[in-house]
PDB file of N, CA, C and O in Angstrom:
ATOM      1  N   MET A  21      -7.018 116.455   0.318  1.00  0.00           N
ATOM      2  CA  MET A  21      -7.006 115.780  -0.984  1.00  0.00           C
ATOM      3  C   MET A  21      -7.130 116.677  -2.047  1.00  0.00           C
ATOM      4  O   MET A  21      -8.017 117.549  -2.116  1.00  0.00           O
ATOM      5  N   ASP A  22      -6.200 116.588  -3.002  1.00  0.00           N
ATOM      6  CA  ASP A  22      -6.269 117.491  -4.138  1.00  0.00           C
ATOM      7  C   ASP A  22      -7.126 116.888  -5.226  1.00  0.00           C
ATOM      8  O   ASP A  22      -7.626 115.734  -5.203  1.00  0.00           O
ATOM      9  N   SER A  23      -7.527 117.740  -6.197  1.00  0.00           N
ATOM     10  CA  SER A  23      -8.583 117.245  -7.211  1.00  0.00           C
ATOM     11  C   SER A  23      -7.883 116.155  -8.083  1.00  0.00           C
ATOM     12  O   SER A  23      -8.631 115.383  -8.510  1.00  0.00           O
ATOM     13  N   ASP A  24      -6.634 116.114  -8.298  1.00  0.00           N
ATOM     14  CA  ASP A  24      -6.035 115.007  -9.123  1.00  0.00           C
ATOM     15  C   ASP A  24      -6.285 113.611  -8.395  1.00  0.00           C
ATOM     16  O   ASP A  24      -6.650 112.646  -9.047  1.00  0.00           O
ATOM     17  N   THR A  25      -6.087 113.543  -7.082  1.00  0.00           N
ATOM     18  CA  THR A  25      -6.344 112.309  -6.407  1.00  0.00           C
ATOM     19  C   THR A  25      -7.753 112.010  -6.411  1.00  0.00           C
ATOM     20  O   THR A  25      -8.197 110.771  -6.692  1.00  0.00           O
ATOM     21  N   PHE A  26      -8.804 112.967  -6.342  1.00  0.00           N
ATOM     22  CA  PHE A  26     -10.109 112.720  -6.340  1.00  0.00           C
ATOM     23  C   PHE A  26     -10.539 112.028  -7.808  1.00  0.00           C
ATOM     24  O   PHE A  26     -11.204 111.001  -7.843  1.00  0.00           O
ATOM     25  N   TRP A  27     -10.089 112.711  -8.803  1.00  0.00           N
ATOM     26  CA  TRP A  27     -10.472 112.218 -10.088  1.00  0.00           C
ATOM     27  C   TRP A  27      -9.741 110.924 -10.529  1.00  0.00           C
ATOM     28  O   TRP A  27     -10.343 110.137 -11.152  1.00  0.00           O
ATOM     29  N   SER A  28      -8.553 110.678  -9.946  1.00  0.00           N
ATOM     30  CA  SER A  28      -7.937 109.366 -10.107  1.00  0.00           C
ATOM     31  C   SER A  28      -8.785 108.241  -9.360  1.00  0.00           C
ATOM     32  O   SER A  28      -8.955 107.246  -9.982  1.00  0.00           O
ATOM     33  N   ALA A  29      -9.199 108.602  -8.150  1.00  0.00           N
ATOM     34  CA  ALA A  29      -9.936 107.573  -7.449  1.00  0.00           C
ATOM     35  C   ALA A  29     -11.328 107.330  -8.233  1.00  0.00           C
ATOM     36  O   ALA A  29     -11.726 106.166  -8.234  1.00  0.00           O
ATOM     37  N   LEU A  30     -11.911 108.368  -8.668  1.00  0.00           N
ATOM     38  CA  LEU A  30     -13.229 108.177  -9.433  1.00  0.00           C
ATOM     39  C   LEU A  30     -12.947 107.291 -10.688  1.00  0.00           C
ATOM     40  O   LEU A  30     -13.820 106.471 -10.985  1.00  0.00           O
ATOM     41  N   ALA A  31     -11.842 107.616 -11.308  1.00  0.00           N
ATOM     42  CA  ALA A  31     -11.554 106.786 -12.617  1.00  0.00           C
ATOM     43  C   ALA A  31     -11.287 105.364 -12.208  1.00  0.00           C
ATOM     44  O   ALA A  31     -11.828 104.487 -12.953  1.00  0.00           O
ATOM     45  N   LEU A  32     -10.629 105.080 -11.103  1.00  0.00           N
ATOM     46  CA  LEU A  32     -10.434 103.648 -10.678  1.00  0.00           C
ATOM     47  C   LEU A  32     -11.742 103.020 -10.335  1.00  0.00           C
ATOM     48  O   LEU A  32     -11.901 101.826 -10.628  1.00  0.00           O
ATOM     49  N   VAL A  33     -12.622 103.674  -9.645  1.00  0.00           N
ATOM     50  CA  VAL A  33     -13.911 103.101  -9.263  1.00  0.00           C
ATOM     51  C   VAL A  33     -14.658 102.716 -10.670  1.00  0.00           C
ATOM     52  O   VAL A  33     -15.231 101.623 -10.810  1.00  0.00           O
ATOM     53  N   LEU A  34     -14.586 103.565 -11.685  1.00  0.00           N
ATOM     54  CA  LEU A  34     -15.290 103.314 -12.922  1.00  0.00           C
ATOM     55  C   LEU A  34     -14.660 102.071 -13.639  1.00  0.00           C
ATOM     56  O   LEU A  34     -15.386 101.284 -14.214  1.00  0.00           O
ATOM     57  N   VAL A  35     -13.358 102.006 -13.528  1.00  0.00           N
ATOM     58  CA  VAL A  35     -12.650 100.855 -14.175  1.00  0.00           C
ATOM     59  C   VAL A  35     -13.102  99.585 -13.427  1.00  0.00           C
ATOM     60  O   VAL A  35     -13.499  98.609 -14.046  1.00  0.00           O
ATOM     61  N   ILE A  36     -13.044  99.519 -12.172  1.00  0.00           N
ATOM     62  CA  ILE A  36     -13.465  98.378 -11.372  1.00  0.00           C
ATOM     63  C   ILE A  36     -14.896  97.996 -11.604  1.00  0.00           C
ATOM     64  O   ILE A  36     -15.279  96.843 -11.756  1.00  0.00           O
ATOM     65  N   GLU A  37     -15.781  98.989 -11.571  1.00  0.00           N
ATOM     66  CA  GLU A  37     -17.212  98.720 -11.832  1.00  0.00           C
ATOM     67  C   GLU A  37     -17.572  98.196 -13.226  1.00  0.00           C
ATOM     68  O   GLU A  37     -18.456  97.485 -13.447  1.00  0.00           O
ATOM     69  N   GLY A  38     -16.645  98.592 -14.205  1.00  0.00           N
ATOM     70  CA  GLY A  38     -16.844  98.034 -15.469  1.00  0.00           C
ATOM     71  C   GLY A  38     -16.332  96.674 -15.861  1.00  0.00           C
ATOM     72  O   GLY A  38     -16.692  96.007 -16.828  1.00  0.00           O
ATOM     73  N   LEU A  39     -15.463  96.092 -14.923  1.00  0.00           N
ATOM     74  CA  LEU A  39     -14.906  94.804 -15.134  1.00  0.00           C
ATOM     75  C   LEU A  39     -15.917  93.695 -15.142  1.00  0.00           C
ATOM     76  O   LEU A  39     -15.886  92.827 -15.999  1.00  0.00           O
ATOM     77  N   LEU A  40     -16.884  93.604 -14.206  1.00  0.00           N
ATOM     78  CA  LEU A  40     -17.814  92.483 -14.150  1.00  0.00           C
ATOM     79  C   LEU A  40     -18.660  92.403 -15.388  1.00  0.00           C
ATOM     80  O   LEU A  40     -18.801  91.444 -15.977  1.00  0.00           O
ATOM     81  N   PRO A  41     -19.375  93.538 -15.861  1.00  0.00           N
ATOM     82  CA  PRO A  41     -20.169  93.528 -17.055  1.00  0.00           C
ATOM     83  C   PRO A  41     -19.379  93.145 -18.246  1.00  0.00           C
ATOM     84  O   PRO A  41     -19.846  92.508 -19.163  1.00  0.00           O
ATOM     85  N   LEU A  42     -18.042  93.517 -18.247  1.00  0.00           N
ATOM     86  CA  LEU A  42     -17.274  93.202 -19.457  1.00  0.00           C
ATOM     87  C   LEU A  42     -16.859  91.728 -19.462  1.00  0.00           C
ATOM     88  O   LEU A  42     -16.969  91.069 -20.447  1.00  0.00           O
ATOM     89  N   LEU A  43     -16.527  91.149 -18.334  1.00  0.00           N
ATOM     90  CA  LEU A  43     -16.053  89.785 -18.190  1.00  0.00           C
ATOM     91  C   LEU A  43     -17.151  88.769 -18.068  1.00  0.00           C
ATOM     92  O   LEU A  43     -16.976  87.586 -18.598  1.00  0.00           O
ATOM     93  N   SER A  44     -18.320  89.188 -17.459  1.00  0.00           N
ATOM     94  CA  SER A  44     -19.416  88.092 -17.321  1.00  0.00           C
ATOM     95  C   SER A  44     -20.690  88.910 -17.297  1.00  0.00           C
ATOM     96  O   SER A  44     -21.411  89.115 -16.334  1.00  0.00           O
ATOM     97  N   PRO A  45     -21.183  89.295 -18.523  1.00  0.00           N
ATOM     98  CA  PRO A  45     -22.347  90.043 -18.604  1.00  0.00           C
ATOM     99  C   PRO A  45     -23.632  89.276 -18.124  1.00  0.00           C
ATOM    100  O   PRO A  45     -24.493  89.834 -17.444  1.00  0.00           O
ATOM    101  N   GLY A  46     -23.692  88.010 -18.236  1.00  0.00           N
ATOM    102  CA  GLY A  46     -24.819  87.181 -17.814  1.00  0.00           C
ATOM    103  C   GLY A  46     -24.822  87.157 -16.215  1.00  0.00           C
ATOM    104  O   GLY A  46     -25.871  87.285 -15.689  1.00  0.00           O
ATOM    105  N   GLY A  47     -23.656  86.957 -15.577  1.00  0.00           N
ATOM    106  CA  GLY A  47     -23.583  86.971 -14.232  1.00  0.00           C
ATOM    107  C   GLY A  47     -23.919  88.373 -13.621  1.00  0.00           C
ATOM    108  O   GLY A  47     -24.560  88.403 -12.579  1.00  0.00           O
ATOM    109  N   TRP A  48     -23.406  89.383 -14.268  1.00  0.00           N
ATOM    110  CA  TRP A  48     -23.718  90.762 -13.829  1.00  0.00           C
ATOM    111  C   TRP A  48     -25.291  90.936 -13.955  1.00  0.00           C
ATOM    112  O   TRP A  48     -25.863  91.528 -12.971  1.00  0.00           O
ATOM    113  N   ARG A  49     -25.888  90.530 -14.975  1.00  0.00           N
ATOM    114  CA  ARG A  49     -27.319  90.748 -15.153  1.00  0.00           C
ATOM    115  C   ARG A  49     -28.134  89.971 -14.079  1.00  0.00           C
ATOM    116  O   ARG A  49     -29.001  90.457 -13.504  1.00  0.00           O
ATOM    117  N   ARG A  50     -27.702  88.751 -13.820  1.00  0.00           N
ATOM    118  CA  ARG A  50     -28.324  87.906 -12.750  1.00  0.00           C
ATOM    119  C   ARG A  50     -28.143  88.638 -11.343  1.00  0.00           C
ATOM    120  O   ARG A  50     -29.116  88.781 -10.649  1.00  0.00           O
ATOM    121  N   GLY A  51     -26.917  89.087 -11.013  1.00  0.00           N
ATOM    122  CA  GLY A  51     -26.668  89.722  -9.785  1.00  0.00           C
ATOM    123  C   GLY A  51     -27.515  91.023  -9.703  1.00  0.00           C
ATOM    124  O   GLY A  51     -27.986  91.345  -8.591  1.00  0.00           O
ATOM    125  N   PHE A  52     -27.544  91.825 -10.762  1.00  0.00           N
ATOM    126  CA  PHE A  52     -28.311  93.094 -10.786  1.00  0.00           C
ATOM    127  C   PHE A  52     -29.813  92.744 -10.579  1.00  0.00           C
ATOM    128  O   PHE A  52     -30.575  93.415  -9.816  1.00  0.00           O
ATOM    129  N   GLY A  53     -30.297  91.654 -11.214  1.00  0.00           N
ATOM    130  CA  GLY A  53     -31.655  91.352 -11.008  1.00  0.00           C
ATOM    131  C   GLY A  53     -31.958  90.885  -9.599  1.00  0.00           C
ATOM    132  O   GLY A  53     -33.039  91.188  -8.953  1.00  0.00           O
ATOM    133  N   GLN A  54     -31.049  90.208  -8.930  1.00  0.00           N
ATOM    134  CA  GLN A  54     -31.185  89.868  -7.497  1.00  0.00           C
ATOM    135  C   GLN A  54     -31.283  91.151  -6.634  1.00  0.00           C
ATOM    136  O   GLN A  54     -32.017  91.243  -5.688  1.00  0.00           O
ATOM    137  N   LEU A  55     -30.424  92.160  -6.991  1.00  0.00           N
ATOM    138  CA  LEU A  55     -30.413  93.425  -6.217  1.00  0.00           C
ATOM    139  C   LEU A  55     -31.818  94.114  -6.363  1.00  0.00           C
ATOM    140  O   LEU A  55     -32.240  94.744  -5.357  1.00  0.00           O
ATOM    141  N   MET A  56     -32.362  94.028  -7.533  1.00  0.00           N
ATOM    142  CA  MET A  56     -33.685  94.582  -7.732  1.00  0.00           C
ATOM    143  C   MET A  56     -34.792  94.025  -6.891  1.00  0.00           C
ATOM    144  O   MET A  56     -35.806  94.697  -6.612  1.00  0.00           O
ATOM    145  N   GLN A  57     -34.520  92.746  -6.397  1.00  0.00           N
ATOM    146  CA  GLN A  57     -35.522  92.107  -5.571  1.00  0.00           C
ATOM    147  C   GLN A  57     -35.409  92.443  -4.033  1.00  0.00           C
ATOM    148  O   GLN A  57     -36.338  92.217  -3.237  1.00  0.00           O
ATOM    149  N   LEU A  58     -34.406  93.237  -3.718  1.00  0.00           N
ATOM    150  CA  LEU A  58     -34.151  93.649  -2.282  1.00  0.00           C
ATOM    151  C   LEU A  58     -35.078  94.786  -1.924  1.00  0.00           C
ATOM    152  O   LEU A  58     -35.441  95.565  -2.786  1.00  0.00           O
ATOM    153  N   ARG A  59     -35.426  94.782  -0.617  1.00  0.00           N
ATOM    154  CA  ARG A  59     -36.240  95.940  -0.170  1.00  0.00           C
ATOM    155  C   ARG A  59     -35.363  97.160   0.086  1.00  0.00           C
ATOM    156  O   ARG A  59     -34.157  97.035   0.104  1.00  0.00           O
ATOM    157  N   ASP A  60     -35.969  98.284   0.130  1.00  0.00           N
ATOM    158  CA  ASP A  60     -35.261  99.616   0.255  1.00  0.00           C
ATOM    159  C   ASP A  60     -34.336  99.601   1.576  1.00  0.00           C
ATOM    160  O   ASP A  60     -33.201 100.005   1.494  1.00  0.00           O
ATOM    161  N   GLY A  61     -34.832  98.991   2.623  1.00  0.00           N
ATOM    162  CA  GLY A  61     -34.057  98.899   3.871  1.00  0.00           C
ATOM    163  C   GLY A  61     -32.777  98.099   3.683  1.00  0.00           C
ATOM    164  O   GLY A  61     -31.776  98.459   4.250  1.00  0.00           O
ATOM    165  N   GLN A  62     -32.918  96.993   2.892  1.00  0.00           N
ATOM    166  CA  GLN A  62     -31.763  96.046   2.636  1.00  0.00           C
ATOM    167  C   GLN A  62     -30.795  96.785   1.846  1.00  0.00           C
ATOM    168  O   GLN A  62     -29.525  96.705   2.093  1.00  0.00           O
ATOM    169  N   LEU A  63     -31.129  97.514   0.803  1.00  0.00           N
ATOM    170  CA  LEU A  63     -30.258  98.250  -0.048  1.00  0.00           C
ATOM    171  C   LEU A  63     -29.595  99.294   0.766  1.00  0.00           C
ATOM    172  O   LEU A  63     -28.353  99.549   0.578  1.00  0.00           O
ATOM    173  N   ARG A  64     -30.283 100.060   1.667  1.00  0.00           N
ATOM    174  CA  ARG A  64     -29.621 101.048   2.530  1.00  0.00           C
ATOM    175  C   ARG A  64     -28.680 100.463   3.378  1.00  0.00           C
ATOM    176  O   ARG A  64     -27.527 100.976   3.570  1.00  0.00           O
ATOM    177  N   PHE A  65     -28.953  99.306   3.924  1.00  0.00           N
ATOM    178  CA  PHE A  65     -27.944  98.585   4.858  1.00  0.00           C
ATOM    179  C   PHE A  65     -26.692  98.291   4.113  1.00  0.00           C
ATOM    180  O   PHE A  65     -25.621  98.529   4.636  1.00  0.00           O
ATOM    181  N   PHE A  66     -26.763  97.775   2.953  1.00  0.00           N
ATOM    182  CA  PHE A  66     -25.552  97.421   2.112  1.00  0.00           C
ATOM    183  C   PHE A  66     -24.832  98.628   1.704  1.00  0.00           C
ATOM    184  O   PHE A  66     -23.647  98.707   1.651  1.00  0.00           O
ATOM    185  N   GLY A  67     -25.610  99.650   1.385  1.00  0.00           N
ATOM    186  CA  GLY A  67     -25.016 100.939   1.078  1.00  0.00           C
ATOM    187  C   GLY A  67     -24.184 101.514   2.243  1.00  0.00           C
ATOM    188  O   GLY A  67     -23.000 101.987   2.163  1.00  0.00           O
ATOM    189  N   LEU A  68     -24.803 101.467   3.473  1.00  0.00           N
ATOM    190  CA  LEU A  68     -24.164 101.967   4.682  1.00  0.00           C
ATOM    191  C   LEU A  68     -22.855 101.097   5.036  1.00  0.00           C
ATOM    192  O   LEU A  68     -21.810 101.669   5.338  1.00  0.00           O
ATOM    193  N   CYS A  69     -23.009  99.745   4.868  1.00  0.00           N
ATOM    194  CA  CYS A  69     -21.823  98.919   5.049  1.00  0.00           C
ATOM    195  C   CYS A  69     -20.711  99.286   4.012  1.00  0.00           C
ATOM    196  O   CYS A  69     -19.502  99.290   4.396  1.00  0.00           O
ATOM    197  N   SER A  70     -21.071  99.578   2.871  1.00  0.00           N
ATOM    198  CA  SER A  70     -20.037  99.881   1.840  1.00  0.00           C
ATOM    199  C   SER A  70     -19.338 101.240   2.188  1.00  0.00           C
ATOM    200  O   SER A  70     -18.135 101.320   2.132  1.00  0.00           O
ATOM    201  N   ILE A  71     -20.094 102.206   2.677  1.00  0.00           N
ATOM    202  CA  ILE A  71     -19.562 103.515   3.031  1.00  0.00           C
ATOM    203  C   ILE A  71     -18.644 103.304   4.297  1.00  0.00           C
ATOM    204  O   ILE A  71     -17.473 103.792   4.245  1.00  0.00           O
ATOM    205  N   LEU A  72     -19.096 102.563   5.234  1.00  0.00           N
ATOM    206  CA  LEU A  72     -18.266 102.386   6.429  1.00  0.00           C
ATOM    207  C   LEU A  72     -16.913 101.657   6.082  1.00  0.00           C
ATOM    208  O   LEU A  72     -15.933 101.968   6.645  1.00  0.00           O
ATOM    209  N   LEU A  73     -17.079 100.596   5.179  1.00  0.00           N
ATOM    210  CA  LEU A  73     -15.892  99.807   4.882  1.00  0.00           C
ATOM    211  C   LEU A  73     -14.881 100.762   4.069  1.00  0.00           C
ATOM    212  O   LEU A  73     -13.666 100.727   4.352  1.00  0.00           O
ATOM    213  N   GLY A  74     -15.465 101.534   3.207  1.00  0.00           N
ATOM    214  CA  GLY A  74     -14.570 102.545   2.499  1.00  0.00           C
ATOM    215  C   GLY A  74     -13.846 103.489   3.509  1.00  0.00           C
ATOM    216  O   GLY A  74     -12.744 103.837   3.311  1.00  0.00           O
ATOM    217  N   LEU A  75     -14.703 104.017   4.454  1.00  0.00           N
ATOM    218  CA  LEU A  75     -13.986 104.957   5.310  1.00  0.00           C
ATOM    219  C   LEU A  75     -12.997 104.283   6.258  1.00  0.00           C
ATOM    220  O   LEU A  75     -11.912 104.932   6.544  1.00  0.00           O
ATOM    221  N   ILE A  76     -13.220 103.087   6.639  1.00  0.00           N
ATOM    222  CA  ILE A  76     -12.206 102.289   7.489  1.00  0.00           C
ATOM    223  C   ILE A  76     -10.975 102.125   6.592  1.00  0.00           C
ATOM    224  O   ILE A  76      -9.843 102.290   7.070  1.00  0.00           O
ATOM    225  N   LEU A  77     -11.076 101.762   5.350  1.00  0.00           N
ATOM    226  CA  LEU A  77      -9.957 101.566   4.476  1.00  0.00           C
ATOM    227  C   LEU A  77      -9.206 102.873   4.255  1.00  0.00           C
ATOM    228  O   LEU A  77      -7.979 102.835   4.333  1.00  0.00           O
ATOM    229  N   LEU A  78      -9.924 103.954   4.111  1.00  0.00           N
ATOM    230  CA  LEU A  78      -9.207 105.259   3.939  1.00  0.00           C
ATOM    231  C   LEU A  78      -8.541 105.591   5.200  1.00  0.00           C
ATOM    232  O   LEU A  78      -7.370 106.131   5.164  1.00  0.00           O
ATOM    233  N   TRP A  79      -9.050 105.325   6.380  1.00  0.00           N
ATOM    234  CA  TRP A  79      -8.432 105.645   7.644  1.00  0.00           C
ATOM    235  C   TRP A  79      -7.184 104.785   7.819  1.00  0.00           C
ATOM    236  O   TRP A  79      -6.169 105.312   8.320  1.00  0.00           O
ATOM    237  N   LEU A  80      -7.239 103.499   7.510  1.00  0.00           N
ATOM    238  CA  LEU A  80      -6.124 102.661   7.605  1.00  0.00           C
ATOM    239  C   LEU A  80      -5.029 102.976   6.726  1.00  0.00           C
ATOM    240  O   LEU A  80      -3.767 102.882   7.028  1.00  0.00           O
ATOM    241  N   LEU A  81      -5.285 103.468   5.491  1.00  0.00           N
ATOM    242  CA  LEU A  81      -4.307 103.783   4.472  1.00  0.00           C
ATOM    243  C   LEU A  81      -3.697 105.168   4.782  1.00  0.00           C
ATOM    244  O   LEU A  81      -2.657 105.479   4.246  1.00  0.00           O
ATOM    245  N   GLY A  82      -4.492 106.064   5.365  1.00  0.00           N
ATOM    246  CA  GLY A  82      -4.075 107.379   5.568  1.00  0.00           C
ATOM    247  C   GLY A  82      -3.227 107.579   6.799  1.00  0.00           C
ATOM    248  O   GLY A  82      -2.398 108.029   7.245  1.00  0.00           O
TER     249      GLY A  82
END
């Protein structure tokens, strides 16, 4: 993977991450508040699931 691909992927992540607060700030705030109520183990589990899903998608696309 060259650096242009990496920076393009990072830029796309930032665009996607910014859509929800832009389009629905109240919903984003409520969702973030619910995330704050989760225990560390639950957050780690969701983080692990996100990583695994991303790796599977990269594998399928590559």
